[in-house]
PDB file of C-alpha atoms in Angstrom:
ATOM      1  CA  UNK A  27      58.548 252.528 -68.773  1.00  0.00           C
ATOM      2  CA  UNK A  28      57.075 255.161 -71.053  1.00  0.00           C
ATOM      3  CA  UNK A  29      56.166 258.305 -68.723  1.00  0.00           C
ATOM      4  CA  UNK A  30      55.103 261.084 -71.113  1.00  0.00           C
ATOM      5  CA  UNK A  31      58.053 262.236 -71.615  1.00  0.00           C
ATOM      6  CA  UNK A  32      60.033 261.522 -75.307  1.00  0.00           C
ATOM      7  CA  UNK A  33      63.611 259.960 -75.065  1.00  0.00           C
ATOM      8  CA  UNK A  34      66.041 260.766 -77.928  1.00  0.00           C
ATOM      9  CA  UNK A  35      68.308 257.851 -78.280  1.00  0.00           C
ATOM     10  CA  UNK A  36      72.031 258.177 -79.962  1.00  0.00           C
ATOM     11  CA  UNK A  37      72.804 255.406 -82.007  1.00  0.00           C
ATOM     12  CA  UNK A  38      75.843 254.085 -81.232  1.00  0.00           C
ATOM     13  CA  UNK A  39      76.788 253.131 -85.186  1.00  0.00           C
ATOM     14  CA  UNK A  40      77.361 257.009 -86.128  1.00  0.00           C
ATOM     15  CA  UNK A  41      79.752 257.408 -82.630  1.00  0.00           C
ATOM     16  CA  UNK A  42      83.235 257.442 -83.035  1.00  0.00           C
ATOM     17  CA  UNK A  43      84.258 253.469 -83.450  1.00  0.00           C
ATOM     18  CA  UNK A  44      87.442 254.017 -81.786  1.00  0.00           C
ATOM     19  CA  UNK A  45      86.253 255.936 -79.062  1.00  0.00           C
ATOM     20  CA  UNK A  46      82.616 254.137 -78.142  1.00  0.00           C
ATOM     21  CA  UNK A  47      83.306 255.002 -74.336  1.00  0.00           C
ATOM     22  CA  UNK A  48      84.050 258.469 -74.434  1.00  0.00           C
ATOM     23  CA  UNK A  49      80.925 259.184 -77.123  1.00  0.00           C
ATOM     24  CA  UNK A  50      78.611 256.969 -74.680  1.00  0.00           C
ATOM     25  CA  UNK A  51      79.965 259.281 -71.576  1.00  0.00           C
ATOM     26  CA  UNK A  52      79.800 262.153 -73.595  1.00  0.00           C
ATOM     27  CA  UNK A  53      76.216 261.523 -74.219  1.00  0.00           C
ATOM     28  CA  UNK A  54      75.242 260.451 -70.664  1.00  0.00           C
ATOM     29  CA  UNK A  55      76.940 263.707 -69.517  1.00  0.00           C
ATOM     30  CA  UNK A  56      74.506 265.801 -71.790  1.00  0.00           C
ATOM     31  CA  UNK A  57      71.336 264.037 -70.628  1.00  0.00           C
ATOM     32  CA  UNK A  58      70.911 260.751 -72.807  1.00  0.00           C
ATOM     33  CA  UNK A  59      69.628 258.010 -70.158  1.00  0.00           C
ATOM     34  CA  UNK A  60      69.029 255.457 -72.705  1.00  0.00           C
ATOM     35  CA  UNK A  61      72.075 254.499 -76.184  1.00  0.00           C
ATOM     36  CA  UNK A  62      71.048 252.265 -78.623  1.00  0.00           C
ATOM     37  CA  UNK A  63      73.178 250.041 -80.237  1.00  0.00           C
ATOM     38  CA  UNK A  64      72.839 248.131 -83.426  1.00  0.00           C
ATOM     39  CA  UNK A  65      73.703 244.278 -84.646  1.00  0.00           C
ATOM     40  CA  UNK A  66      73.527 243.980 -88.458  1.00  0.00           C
ATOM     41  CA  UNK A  67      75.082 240.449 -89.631  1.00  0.00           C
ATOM     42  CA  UNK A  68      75.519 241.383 -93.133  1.00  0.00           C
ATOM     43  CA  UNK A  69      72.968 239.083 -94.438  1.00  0.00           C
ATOM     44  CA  UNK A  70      69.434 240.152 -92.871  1.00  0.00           C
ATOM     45  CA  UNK A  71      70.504 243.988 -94.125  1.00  0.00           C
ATOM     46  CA  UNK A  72      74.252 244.945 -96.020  1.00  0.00           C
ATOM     47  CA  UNK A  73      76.289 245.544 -93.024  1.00  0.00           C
ATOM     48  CA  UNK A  74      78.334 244.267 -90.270  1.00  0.00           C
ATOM     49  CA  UNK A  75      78.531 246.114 -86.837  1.00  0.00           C
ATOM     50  CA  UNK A  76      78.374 245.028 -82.717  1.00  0.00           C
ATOM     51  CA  UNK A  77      78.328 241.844 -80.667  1.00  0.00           C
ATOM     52  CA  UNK A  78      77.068 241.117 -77.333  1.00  0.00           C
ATOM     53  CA  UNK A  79      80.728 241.477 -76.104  1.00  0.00           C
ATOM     54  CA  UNK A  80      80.555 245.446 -76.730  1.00  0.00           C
ATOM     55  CA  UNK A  81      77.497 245.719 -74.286  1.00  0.00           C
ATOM     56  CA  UNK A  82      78.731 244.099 -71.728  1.00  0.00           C
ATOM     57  CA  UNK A  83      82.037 246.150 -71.924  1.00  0.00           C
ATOM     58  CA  UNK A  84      79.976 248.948 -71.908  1.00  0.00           C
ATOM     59  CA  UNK A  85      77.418 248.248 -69.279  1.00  0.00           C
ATOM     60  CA  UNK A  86      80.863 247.551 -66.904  1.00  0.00           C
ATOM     61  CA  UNK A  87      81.112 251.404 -66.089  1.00  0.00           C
ATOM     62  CA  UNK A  88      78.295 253.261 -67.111  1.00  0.00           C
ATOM     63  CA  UNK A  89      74.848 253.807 -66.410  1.00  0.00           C
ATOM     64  CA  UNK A  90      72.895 254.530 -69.769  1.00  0.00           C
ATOM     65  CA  UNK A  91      70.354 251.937 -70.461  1.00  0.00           C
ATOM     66  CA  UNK A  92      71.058 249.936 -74.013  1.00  0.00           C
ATOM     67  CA  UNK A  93      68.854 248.159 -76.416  1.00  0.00           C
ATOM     68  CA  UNK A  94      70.074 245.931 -79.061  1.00  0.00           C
ATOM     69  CA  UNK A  95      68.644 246.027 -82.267  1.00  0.00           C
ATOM     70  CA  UNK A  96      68.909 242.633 -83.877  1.00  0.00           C
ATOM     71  CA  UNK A  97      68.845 243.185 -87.762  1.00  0.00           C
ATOM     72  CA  UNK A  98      69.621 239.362 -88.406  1.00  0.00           C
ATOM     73  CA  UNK A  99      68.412 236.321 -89.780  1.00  0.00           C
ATOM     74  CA  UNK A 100      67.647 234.016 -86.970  1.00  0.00           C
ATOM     75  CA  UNK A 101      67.451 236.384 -83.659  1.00  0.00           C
ATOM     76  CA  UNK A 102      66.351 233.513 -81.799  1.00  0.00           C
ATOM     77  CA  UNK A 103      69.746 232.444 -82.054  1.00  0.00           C
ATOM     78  CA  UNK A 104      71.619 235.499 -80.753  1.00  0.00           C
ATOM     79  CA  UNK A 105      69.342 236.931 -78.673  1.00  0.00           C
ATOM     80  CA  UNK A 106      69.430 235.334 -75.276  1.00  0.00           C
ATOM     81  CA  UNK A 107      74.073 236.266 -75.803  1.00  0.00           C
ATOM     82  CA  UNK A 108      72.794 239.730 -75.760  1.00  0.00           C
ATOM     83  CA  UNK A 109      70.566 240.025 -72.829  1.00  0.00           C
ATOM     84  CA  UNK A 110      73.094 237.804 -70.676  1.00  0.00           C
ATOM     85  CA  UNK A 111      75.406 240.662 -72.065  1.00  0.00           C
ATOM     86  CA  UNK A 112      73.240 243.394 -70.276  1.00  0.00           C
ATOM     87  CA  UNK A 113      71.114 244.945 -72.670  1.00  0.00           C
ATOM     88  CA  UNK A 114      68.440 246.506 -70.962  1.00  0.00           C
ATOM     89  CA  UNK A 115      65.998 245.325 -74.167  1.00  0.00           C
ATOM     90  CA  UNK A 116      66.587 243.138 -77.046  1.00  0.00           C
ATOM     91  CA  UNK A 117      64.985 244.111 -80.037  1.00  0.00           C
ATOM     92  CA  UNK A 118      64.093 241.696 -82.890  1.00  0.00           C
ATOM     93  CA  UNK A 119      62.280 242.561 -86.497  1.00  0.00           C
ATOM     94  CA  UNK A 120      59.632 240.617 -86.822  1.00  0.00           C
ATOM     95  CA  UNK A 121      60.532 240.101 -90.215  1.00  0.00           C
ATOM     96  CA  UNK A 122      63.535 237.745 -89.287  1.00  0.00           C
ATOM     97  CA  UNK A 123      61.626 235.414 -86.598  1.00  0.00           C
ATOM     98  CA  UNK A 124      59.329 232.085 -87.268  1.00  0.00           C
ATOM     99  CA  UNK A 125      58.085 232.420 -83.604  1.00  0.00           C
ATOM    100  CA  UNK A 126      58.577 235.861 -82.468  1.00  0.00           C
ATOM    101  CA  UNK A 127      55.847 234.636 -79.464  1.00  0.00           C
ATOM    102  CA  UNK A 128      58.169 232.054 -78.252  1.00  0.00           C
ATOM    103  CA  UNK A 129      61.081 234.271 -78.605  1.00  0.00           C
ATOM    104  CA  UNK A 130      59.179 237.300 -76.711  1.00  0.00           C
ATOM    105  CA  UNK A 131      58.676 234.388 -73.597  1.00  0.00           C
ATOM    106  CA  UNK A 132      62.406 233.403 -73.710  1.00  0.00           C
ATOM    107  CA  UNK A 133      63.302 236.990 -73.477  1.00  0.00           C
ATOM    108  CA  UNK A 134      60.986 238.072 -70.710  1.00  0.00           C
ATOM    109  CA  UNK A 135      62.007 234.363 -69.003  1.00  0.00           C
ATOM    110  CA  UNK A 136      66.120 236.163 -68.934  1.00  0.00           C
ATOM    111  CA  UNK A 137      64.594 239.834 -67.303  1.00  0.00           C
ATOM    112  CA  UNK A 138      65.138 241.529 -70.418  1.00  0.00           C
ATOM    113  CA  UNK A 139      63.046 244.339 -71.800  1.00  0.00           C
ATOM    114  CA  UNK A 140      61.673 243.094 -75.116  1.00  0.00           C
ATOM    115  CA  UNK A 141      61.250 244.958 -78.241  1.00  0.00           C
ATOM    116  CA  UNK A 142      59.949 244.123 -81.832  1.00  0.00           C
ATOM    117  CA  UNK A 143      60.452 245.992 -84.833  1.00  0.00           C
ATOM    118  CA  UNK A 144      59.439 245.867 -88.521  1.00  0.00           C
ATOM    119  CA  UNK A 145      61.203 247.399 -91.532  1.00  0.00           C
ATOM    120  CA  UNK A 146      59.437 249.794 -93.940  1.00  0.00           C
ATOM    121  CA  UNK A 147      57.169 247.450 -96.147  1.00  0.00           C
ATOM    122  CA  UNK A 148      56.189 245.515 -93.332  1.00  0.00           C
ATOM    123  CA  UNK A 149      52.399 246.956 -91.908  1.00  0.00           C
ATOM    124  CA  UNK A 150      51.156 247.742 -88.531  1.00  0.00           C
ATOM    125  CA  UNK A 151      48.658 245.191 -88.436  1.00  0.00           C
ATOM    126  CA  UNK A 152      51.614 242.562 -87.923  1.00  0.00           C
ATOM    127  CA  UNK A 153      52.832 244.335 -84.895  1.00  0.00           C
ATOM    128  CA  UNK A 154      49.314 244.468 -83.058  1.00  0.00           C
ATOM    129  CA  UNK A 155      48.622 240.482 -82.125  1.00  0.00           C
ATOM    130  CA  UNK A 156      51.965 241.577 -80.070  1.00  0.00           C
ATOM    131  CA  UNK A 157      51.287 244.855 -77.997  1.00  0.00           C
ATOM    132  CA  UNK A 158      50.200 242.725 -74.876  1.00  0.00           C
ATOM    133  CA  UNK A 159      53.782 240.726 -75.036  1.00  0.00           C
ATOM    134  CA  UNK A 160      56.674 243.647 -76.122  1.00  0.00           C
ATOM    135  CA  UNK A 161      57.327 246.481 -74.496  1.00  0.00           C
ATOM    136  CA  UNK A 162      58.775 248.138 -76.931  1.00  0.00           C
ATOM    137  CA  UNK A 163      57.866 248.477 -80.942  1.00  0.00           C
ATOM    138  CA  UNK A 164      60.124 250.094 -83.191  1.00  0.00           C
ATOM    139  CA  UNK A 165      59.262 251.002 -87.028  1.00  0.00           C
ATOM    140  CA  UNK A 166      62.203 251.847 -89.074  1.00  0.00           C
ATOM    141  CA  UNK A 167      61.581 254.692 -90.977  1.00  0.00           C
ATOM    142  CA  UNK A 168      64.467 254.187 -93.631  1.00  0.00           C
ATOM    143  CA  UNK A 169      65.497 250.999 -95.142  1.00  0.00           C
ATOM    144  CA  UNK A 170      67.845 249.612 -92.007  1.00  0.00           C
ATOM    145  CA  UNK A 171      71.347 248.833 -92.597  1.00  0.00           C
ATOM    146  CA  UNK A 172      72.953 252.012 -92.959  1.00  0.00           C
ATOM    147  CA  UNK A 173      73.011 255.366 -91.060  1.00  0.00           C
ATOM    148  CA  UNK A 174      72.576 258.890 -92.740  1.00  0.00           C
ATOM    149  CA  UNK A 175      69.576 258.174 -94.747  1.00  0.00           C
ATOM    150  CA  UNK A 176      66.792 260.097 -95.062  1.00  0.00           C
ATOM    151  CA  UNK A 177      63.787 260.126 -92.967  1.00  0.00           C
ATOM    152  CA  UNK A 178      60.621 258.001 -94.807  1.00  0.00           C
ATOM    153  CA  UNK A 179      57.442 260.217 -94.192  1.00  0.00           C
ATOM    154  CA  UNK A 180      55.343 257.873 -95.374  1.00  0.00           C
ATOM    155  CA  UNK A 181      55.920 256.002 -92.022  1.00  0.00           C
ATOM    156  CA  UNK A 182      53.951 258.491 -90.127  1.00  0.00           C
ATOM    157  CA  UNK A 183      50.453 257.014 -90.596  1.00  0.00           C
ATOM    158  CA  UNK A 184      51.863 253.375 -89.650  1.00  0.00           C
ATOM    159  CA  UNK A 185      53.239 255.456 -86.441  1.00  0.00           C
ATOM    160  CA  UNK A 186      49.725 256.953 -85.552  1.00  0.00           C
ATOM    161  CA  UNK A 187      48.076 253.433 -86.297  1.00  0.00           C
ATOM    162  CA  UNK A 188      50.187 252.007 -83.910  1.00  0.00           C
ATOM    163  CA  UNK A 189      50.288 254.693 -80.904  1.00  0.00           C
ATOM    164  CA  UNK A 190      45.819 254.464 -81.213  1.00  0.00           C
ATOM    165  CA  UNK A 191      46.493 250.584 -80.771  1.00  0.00           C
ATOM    166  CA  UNK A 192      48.679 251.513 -78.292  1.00  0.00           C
ATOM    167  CA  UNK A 193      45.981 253.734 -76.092  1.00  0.00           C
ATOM    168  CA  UNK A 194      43.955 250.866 -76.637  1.00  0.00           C
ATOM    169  CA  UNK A 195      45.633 248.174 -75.004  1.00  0.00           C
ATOM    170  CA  UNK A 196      46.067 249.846 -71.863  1.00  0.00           C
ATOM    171  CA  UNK A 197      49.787 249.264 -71.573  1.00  0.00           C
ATOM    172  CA  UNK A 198      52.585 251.104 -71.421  1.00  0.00           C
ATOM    173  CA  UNK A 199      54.272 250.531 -74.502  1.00  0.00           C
ATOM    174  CA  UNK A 200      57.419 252.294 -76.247  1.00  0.00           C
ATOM    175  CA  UNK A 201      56.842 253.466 -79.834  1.00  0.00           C
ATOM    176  CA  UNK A 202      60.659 253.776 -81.077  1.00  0.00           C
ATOM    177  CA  UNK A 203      61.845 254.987 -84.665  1.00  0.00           C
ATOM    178  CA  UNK A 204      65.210 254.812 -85.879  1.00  0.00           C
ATOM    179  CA  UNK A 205      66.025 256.573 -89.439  1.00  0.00           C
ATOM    180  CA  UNK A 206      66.690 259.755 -90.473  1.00  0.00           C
ATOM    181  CA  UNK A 207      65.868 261.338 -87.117  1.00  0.00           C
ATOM    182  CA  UNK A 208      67.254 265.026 -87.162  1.00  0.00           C
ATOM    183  CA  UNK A 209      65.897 268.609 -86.447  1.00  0.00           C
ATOM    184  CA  UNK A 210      63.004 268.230 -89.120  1.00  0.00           C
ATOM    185  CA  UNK A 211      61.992 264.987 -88.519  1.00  0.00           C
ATOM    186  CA  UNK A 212      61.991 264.182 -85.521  1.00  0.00           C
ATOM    187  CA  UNK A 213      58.678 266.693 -84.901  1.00  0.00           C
ATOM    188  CA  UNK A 214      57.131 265.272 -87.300  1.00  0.00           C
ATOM    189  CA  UNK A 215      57.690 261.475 -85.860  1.00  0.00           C
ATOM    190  CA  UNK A 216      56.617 262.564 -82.165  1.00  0.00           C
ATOM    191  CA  UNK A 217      53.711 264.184 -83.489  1.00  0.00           C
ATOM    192  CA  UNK A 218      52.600 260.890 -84.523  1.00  0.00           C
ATOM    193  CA  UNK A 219      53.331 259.312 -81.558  1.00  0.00           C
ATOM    194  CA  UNK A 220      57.076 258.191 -81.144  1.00  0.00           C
ATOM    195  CA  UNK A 221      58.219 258.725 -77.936  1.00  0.00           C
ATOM    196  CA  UNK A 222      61.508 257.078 -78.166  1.00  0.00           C
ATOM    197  CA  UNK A 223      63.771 258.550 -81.240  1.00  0.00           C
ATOM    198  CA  UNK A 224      67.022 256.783 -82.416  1.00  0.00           C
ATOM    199  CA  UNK A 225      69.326 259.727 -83.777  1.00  0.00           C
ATOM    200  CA  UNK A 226      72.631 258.909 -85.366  1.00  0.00           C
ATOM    201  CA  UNK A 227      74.445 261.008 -87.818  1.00  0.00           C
ATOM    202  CA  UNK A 228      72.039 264.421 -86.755  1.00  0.00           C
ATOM    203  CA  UNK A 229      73.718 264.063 -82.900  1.00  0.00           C
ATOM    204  CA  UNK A 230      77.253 262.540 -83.708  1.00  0.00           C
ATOM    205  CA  UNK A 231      78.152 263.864 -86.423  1.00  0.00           C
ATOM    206  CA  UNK A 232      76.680 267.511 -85.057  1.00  0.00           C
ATOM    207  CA  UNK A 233      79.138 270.655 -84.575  1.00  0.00           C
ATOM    208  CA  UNK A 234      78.088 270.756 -80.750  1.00  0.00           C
ATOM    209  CA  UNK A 235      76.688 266.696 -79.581  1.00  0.00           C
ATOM    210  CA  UNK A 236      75.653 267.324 -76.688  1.00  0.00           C
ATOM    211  CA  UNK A 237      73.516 270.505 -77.564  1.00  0.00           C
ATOM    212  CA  UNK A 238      72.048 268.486 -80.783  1.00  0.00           C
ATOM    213  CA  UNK A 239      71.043 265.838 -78.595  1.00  0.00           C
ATOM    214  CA  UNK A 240      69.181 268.310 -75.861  1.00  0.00           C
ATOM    215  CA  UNK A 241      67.547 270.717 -79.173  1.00  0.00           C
ATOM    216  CA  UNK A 242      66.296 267.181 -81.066  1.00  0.00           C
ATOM    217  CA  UNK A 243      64.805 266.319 -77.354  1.00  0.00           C
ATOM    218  CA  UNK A 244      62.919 269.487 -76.959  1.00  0.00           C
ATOM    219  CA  UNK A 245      61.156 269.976 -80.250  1.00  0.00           C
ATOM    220  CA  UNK A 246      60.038 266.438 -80.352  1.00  0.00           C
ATOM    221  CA  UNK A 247      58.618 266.782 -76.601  1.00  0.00           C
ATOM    222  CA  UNK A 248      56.912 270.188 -77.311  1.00  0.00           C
ATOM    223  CA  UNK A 249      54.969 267.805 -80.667  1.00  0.00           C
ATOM    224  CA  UNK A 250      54.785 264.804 -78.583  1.00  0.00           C
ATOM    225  CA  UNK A 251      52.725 267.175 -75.940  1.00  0.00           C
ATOM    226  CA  UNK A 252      50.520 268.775 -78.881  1.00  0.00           C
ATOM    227  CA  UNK A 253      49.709 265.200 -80.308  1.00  0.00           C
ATOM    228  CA  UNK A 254      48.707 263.684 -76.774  1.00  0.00           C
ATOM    229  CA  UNK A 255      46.980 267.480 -75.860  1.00  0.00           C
ATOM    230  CA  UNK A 256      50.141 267.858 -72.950  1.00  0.00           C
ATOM    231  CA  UNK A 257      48.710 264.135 -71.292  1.00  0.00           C
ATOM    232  CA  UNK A 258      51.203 262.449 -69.686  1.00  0.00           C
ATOM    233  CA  UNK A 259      52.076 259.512 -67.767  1.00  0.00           C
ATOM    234  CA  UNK A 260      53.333 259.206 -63.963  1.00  0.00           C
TER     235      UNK A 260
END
């Protein structure tokens, strides 16, 4: 549950794909509490990557929390593999689901966290009949599919919309991104209201991990502070 405090979140698609494990420990070991790890079918976005299978390997020996982020075309499908895998929250794009209500129900129905996310193009106002049912949203801020792109600015307003609708609704709600989260952006994004940042290629692919990881934590807490006026939850 959201407690004032921002979470950055290595993606497990930039980690090392032979070593998954030892990046995951390696992570936990510098602070991470929470690993994100993302299913692309090759159809709802140009790439292939996990199945439930690698969770629940995963989840055998380690304690960092996982969300799956389902970038495919019929999550309603997949979804209930992954939370009987152990993800701690399944995370659909709106985009991809005919009843993301129903779906939301099914999810909460298996004690999952639920999450729903929305690509670029797709507005805030779509997101909002669904604050009361997620508890996490997550707006891509590059075109998903592949890491290392860079961060979409233009994202930032559809971040503030949704942290105000947030406030509003009296819940405690995640506000993920995942895109182009490094030393520059990731400010910028917790300024606006993200408290949960998916970093890739700016933590894995870092000369030191570990101290990337704690450095991207602390400058988006210290903006996260100065957008909220140091408020925070307990």
């Amino acid at each position: 549950m959201p407690d004032g405090r921002v979470r950055v979140v290595p993606s497990l698609l930039a980690a090392d794909p032979a070593d998954l494990r030892g990046d995951l420990a390696a992570m936990a070991a510098a602070g991470a509490r929470w690993a994100s790890v993302d299913v692309m079918d090759g159809h709802f976005v140009p790439n292939l990557s996990f199945g439930p299978d690698l969770i629940r390997s995963l989840k055998r020996d380690n304690r960092v929390r996982l969300d799956a982020h389902l970038m495919v075309d019929d999550p309603a499908v997949l979804a209930p593999a992954f939370a009987e895998a152990g993800a701690d929250w399944v995370i659909f794009h709106l985009e991809a689901c005919a009843r993301p209500g129903a779906l939301l129900r099914a999810l909460r129905d298996q004690g999952v966290g639920t999450g729903l996310a929305v690509k670029p193009g797709t507005p805030a106002a779509r997101l909002l009949p669904f604050l009361k049912e997620v508890d996490l949203v997550l707006v891509m801020t590059v075109e998903p599919g592949f890491g290392g792109q860079r961060f979409l600015p233009a994202m930032l307003p559809k971040l503030r919309t949704l942290r105000a609708a947030i406030a509003r609704s009296g819940r405690r709600v995640w506000l993920q991104v995942d895109g182009g989260i490094d030393a520059a952006s990731a400010p910028l994004a917790a300024e606006a209201g993200a408290d949960s940042l998916v970093a890739g290629s700016a933590v894995f692919r870092a000369g030191n991990p570990a101290a990337a990881l704690r450095a991207l934590e602390t400058s988006a807490q210290r903006a996260f502070l100065r957008s909220t006026g140091g408020a925070t939850c307990r």
